[in-house]
Structure formats: structure tokens, C-alpha cells
Coordinates of C-alpha atoms in Angstrom, one line a residue:
M116 CA -0.2 -74.1 42.1
K117 CA 2.8 -71.7 42.3
L118 CA 2.6 -68.9 44.8
F119 CA 3.7 -65.4 44.0
T120 CA 5.8 -64.8 47.1
P121 CA 7.1 -61.4 48.3
L122 CA 10.6 -62.6 47.2
T123 CA 9.3 -63.1 43.7
A124 CA 7.6 -59.7 43.7
A125 CA 10.8 -58.0 44.8
F126 CA 12.7 -59.8 42.1
A127 CA 10.2 -58.6 39.5
L128 CA 10.3 -55.1 40.7
A129 CA 14.1 -55.1 40.5
L130 CA 13.9 -56.1 36.8
L131 CA 11.7 -53.1 35.9
P132 CA 14.5 -50.5 35.9
A133 CA 16.6 -52.8 33.7
C134 CA 13.8 -53.4 31.3
A135 CA 13.1 -49.6 31.1
Q136 CA 16.7 -48.9 30.5
E137 CA 16.9 -51.6 27.8
A138 CA 13.8 -50.1 26.1
A139 CA 15.3 -46.6 26.2
E140 CA 18.6 -47.9 24.7
E141 CA 16.7 -49.6 21.9
A142 CA 14.7 -46.4 21.2
A143 CA 17.9 -44.4 21.2
S144 CA 19.6 -46.9 18.8
D145 CA 16.6 -46.7 16.4
E146 CA 16.8 -42.9 16.5
M147 CA 20.5 -42.9 15.8
A148 CA 19.9 -45.3 12.9
M149 CA 17.3 -42.9 11.4
E150 CA 19.6 -39.9 11.8
S151 CA 22.4 -41.9 10.2
M152 CA 20.2 -42.7 7.2
A153 CA 19.2 -39.0 6.9
Q154 CA 22.8 -37.9 6.7
E155 CA 24.2 -37.3 3.2
P156 CA 26.7 -39.9 2.1
D157 CA 30.1 -38.8 0.7
C158 CA 30.5 -39.0 -3.1
F159 CA 32.6 -42.0 -4.2
V160 CA 35.9 -40.8 -5.7
R161 CA 38.5 -43.0 -7.4
G162 CA 42.0 -41.5 -7.1
D163 CA 42.8 -37.8 -6.8
L164 CA 40.6 -34.9 -7.9
E165 CA 43.5 -32.6 -8.6
G166 CA 44.1 -31.9 -12.2
R167 CA 40.7 -33.2 -13.4
L168 CA 39.2 -31.2 -16.3
S169 CA 35.6 -32.0 -15.0
S170 CA 34.8 -31.0 -11.5
L171 CA 33.0 -33.4 -9.1
E172 CA 29.6 -31.9 -8.2
S173 CA 26.6 -33.1 -6.2
T174 CA 23.0 -32.0 -5.5
S175 CA 20.5 -33.3 -2.9
T176 CA 16.9 -33.0 -1.7
S177 CA 14.5 -34.6 0.7
F178 CA 10.8 -35.4 0.8
G179 CA 8.9 -37.4 3.4
D180 CA 11.4 -39.8 4.9
V181 CA 13.5 -40.0 1.7
M182 CA 16.8 -38.1 1.2
V183 CA 18.2 -38.2 -2.3
K184 CA 21.7 -37.3 -3.3
V185 CA 23.3 -37.3 -6.8
C186 CA 27.0 -37.2 -7.4
Y187 CA 28.4 -36.5 -10.9
G188 CA 31.3 -35.3 -12.9
A189 CA 30.4 -31.9 -14.6
P190 CA 32.1 -31.6 -18.0
L191 CA 32.2 -28.3 -19.9
R192 CA 30.7 -27.5 -23.3
R193 CA 33.8 -25.4 -24.0
D194 CA 36.9 -27.4 -24.9
P195 CA 38.9 -27.5 -21.7
N196 CA 42.1 -27.5 -23.8
N197 CA 41.0 -24.6 -26.0
P198 CA 38.3 -22.4 -24.2
D199 CA 37.7 -20.5 -27.5
V200 CA 36.2 -23.7 -29.0
T201 CA 32.6 -24.6 -28.2
R202 CA 32.0 -28.3 -28.7
E203 CA 28.9 -29.8 -30.2
I204 CA 27.6 -32.2 -27.4
M205 CA 24.4 -34.2 -28.2
G206 CA 24.9 -36.4 -31.2
A207 CA 28.6 -35.6 -31.4
L208 CA 30.7 -35.7 -28.2
V209 CA 27.8 -37.6 -26.7
P210 CA 26.8 -40.0 -29.5
Y211 CA 23.2 -41.1 -30.1
D212 CA 22.3 -44.8 -29.6
A213 CA 25.3 -45.5 -27.4
P214 CA 25.5 -45.7 -23.6
W215 CA 26.6 -42.5 -21.8
R216 CA 27.6 -42.1 -18.2
M217 CA 25.5 -38.9 -17.9
G218 CA 28.6 -37.0 -16.6
A219 CA 32.3 -37.4 -16.5
N220 CA 34.9 -39.5 -14.6
E221 CA 33.2 -41.8 -12.0
A222 CA 29.7 -43.2 -12.8
T223 CA 26.9 -40.8 -12.0
A224 CA 25.6 -42.0 -8.6
I225 CA 22.3 -41.7 -6.8
Y226 CA 21.9 -42.4 -3.1
L227 CA 18.5 -43.1 -1.5
S228 CA 18.0 -43.0 2.3
A229 CA 14.7 -45.0 2.0
A230 CA 12.8 -46.9 -0.6
A231 CA 11.7 -44.9 -3.6
S232 CA 10.9 -45.2 -7.2
V233 CA 13.2 -43.6 -9.8
G234 CA 11.6 -43.2 -13.2
G235 CA 9.0 -45.7 -12.1
V236 CA 11.6 -48.3 -11.1
A237 CA 11.1 -49.4 -7.4
L238 CA 14.3 -49.3 -5.5
D239 CA 15.3 -50.1 -1.9
A240 CA 17.4 -47.7 0.2
G241 CA 21.0 -47.7 -1.0
A242 CA 23.4 -46.5 -3.6
Y243 CA 23.1 -46.9 -7.4
S244 CA 24.6 -45.6 -10.6
I245 CA 22.6 -44.3 -13.6
Y246 CA 23.5 -44.0 -17.2
A247 CA 21.6 -43.2 -20.4
T248 CA 21.3 -44.2 -24.0
P249 CA 20.5 -40.9 -25.7
A250 CA 18.6 -40.8 -29.0
M251 CA 17.0 -38.4 -31.4
G252 CA 13.7 -39.3 -29.7
D253 CA 13.2 -40.8 -26.3
W254 CA 16.2 -41.6 -24.2
T255 CA 16.5 -44.8 -22.1
V256 CA 17.9 -44.3 -18.6
H257 CA 19.4 -47.4 -16.9
I258 CA 19.7 -47.9 -13.1
N259 CA 22.7 -50.1 -12.0
S260 CA 23.3 -51.7 -8.6
V261 CA 27.0 -50.8 -8.6
N262 CA 27.8 -47.1 -7.9
E263 CA 31.5 -47.3 -6.9
R264 CA 33.1 -47.6 -10.4
W265 CA 34.6 -45.6 -13.1
G266 CA 31.9 -44.4 -15.5
I267 CA 33.3 -46.1 -18.7
P268 CA 33.4 -48.4 -20.5
I269 CA 29.7 -49.5 -20.2
G270 CA 29.9 -53.0 -21.4
P271 CA 28.4 -56.4 -20.5
D272 CA 30.2 -56.5 -17.2
V273 CA 28.4 -53.2 -16.2
T274 CA 25.0 -53.9 -17.8
A275 CA 24.8 -57.3 -16.1
N276 CA 24.2 -55.3 -12.8
D277 CA 21.3 -53.2 -14.2
V278 CA 18.2 -53.4 -12.0
G279 CA 15.8 -51.5 -14.3
S280 CA 15.3 -48.9 -17.0
F281 CA 12.8 -46.3 -18.2
T282 CA 12.4 -43.8 -21.0
V283 CA 12.3 -40.0 -20.9
M284 CA 11.5 -37.5 -23.6
P285 CA 14.3 -34.9 -23.8
G286 CA 13.4 -31.2 -23.7
M287 CA 15.1 -28.0 -24.7
V288 CA 16.5 -25.2 -22.5
D289 CA 16.2 -21.5 -23.7
E290 CA 19.8 -20.7 -23.1
A291 CA 22.7 -23.1 -23.7
V292 CA 24.2 -24.6 -20.6
D293 CA 28.0 -24.6 -20.7
Q294 CA 28.6 -27.0 -17.8
L295 CA 26.5 -30.1 -17.3
R296 CA 24.3 -29.7 -14.2
Y297 CA 21.8 -31.6 -12.2
T298 CA 19.1 -29.9 -10.1
F299 CA 16.0 -31.0 -8.2
S300 CA 12.5 -29.5 -8.7
D301 CA 9.6 -30.1 -6.3
A302 CA 6.8 -32.4 -7.4
D303 CA 3.8 -34.1 -5.9
G304 CA 4.9 -37.1 -3.9
G305 CA 8.6 -36.4 -4.4
A306 CA 10.9 -34.5 -6.7
D307 CA 12.1 -34.4 -10.3
L308 CA 15.8 -34.8 -11.0
V309 CA 16.7 -32.5 -13.9
M310 CA 19.8 -32.8 -16.1
E311 CA 20.8 -29.9 -18.4
W312 CA 23.6 -29.6 -20.8
E313 CA 24.0 -27.6 -24.0
Q314 CA 20.4 -27.0 -25.0
T315 CA 19.1 -30.4 -23.9
S316 CA 17.3 -31.3 -20.6
I317 CA 15.8 -34.5 -19.2
S318 CA 13.6 -34.9 -16.1
I319 CA 13.6 -38.0 -14.0
P320 CA 10.7 -38.4 -11.5
I321 CA 11.6 -39.7 -8.0
R322 CA 8.8 -40.6 -5.7
S323 CA 8.4 -42.1 -2.2
G324 CA 8.4 -45.9 -2.3

């Protein structure tokens, strides 16, 4: 039988401060990781923003342990080369039954700090891009695993990285929106991401995973 000698006891006691320090360091590391996840990531930009006709915009919200940020290029309804001309958007500049990047320039991106569902599609924490196929009726919204890319073309090399899709029914806004915009509205269990442009709006539910 092994004896627990005074020397062994002294050695064990000497280890206690080290163990406590290690536990404190691990707790601090976990806290830093959580704070890092809660910080808003920078929007991906390819090249220089100077001289672009569509500005880079973003919007964000948080609920529970989820922080959501959306980055998008915000095109104008007015012709940027001729401000006196108001362009027809849905069904014209944005054709029906063809994939659309839901913005301008880079792909419209969505960042999640924790697992969540977007349009009913379960996603892990991370960065994704979204694009839509507008139609006269329901739209199909696609979620893609690659966010750091130019928004077009949307061909087989892009769609191969789709991780899910869902449909939304477009609505109408009372007053025409000149510049495409995304906003968040509160909802039970999360938030709704609302896109508005011209007189069209769509709402995408985002909920805790």
C-alpha cells in the first residue's frame, strides 16, 4: 500500500495554484473567444470602393447568442449615368426566372456568430452568400457557402456551393424605394431580414439554431 507522505502532500499543495491559474486562463480564453464571435466582421471587398456607382452598405442585429450581419452593394433605381431617368427594376433590370445577386458588386453576404436557421435552412456559425431567383410569384432564395466572391456570374461553379434554398412571397411597399436596402425587424425567436427596392419587398426569417 502506498503511503501519502508529508512530501507528497506538499507536492500536491504546490500544484494547486498552478491548476487554479490554468483554469483561470482557460476561462479567460473562452471569454475572449465568445467576445470575438460577437464582434461584427468586416465586409469583404474586392478591389477599390472609389468610383463605384453602388455604395457598399451593411446592417446587423443580434438576438440570444446570435449576431447577424449582412453586407451588400446598394444600387439605385435612378440611372446613375442619367439621374433624370428612373429605371424599371423587377422584371426588367432584374429579370424574372434568372439568378440575381440581390445587390450589386460583391455577392450579398450574411455572417452568423452562432448556429441559426435562415429561411428554415439550418446553418452553422460562419459566413455565407445569398442570391435569389425572382419570379412573378414566389421567389427562391439560395444560400451559398462561399461569401468572398464577385456577385456575378451565377453559374454552375457558384451553384455547386449552394447549401440550401427556400421560397418567399414578395410583398409591396407603399412608397417606391430608390436605393436597395436591407433592414432587420424583430420577431419571436430571432429577426426578419427585409429587402426593399422599387416597390418590392421580401422578408427572410432568421431564428436561433
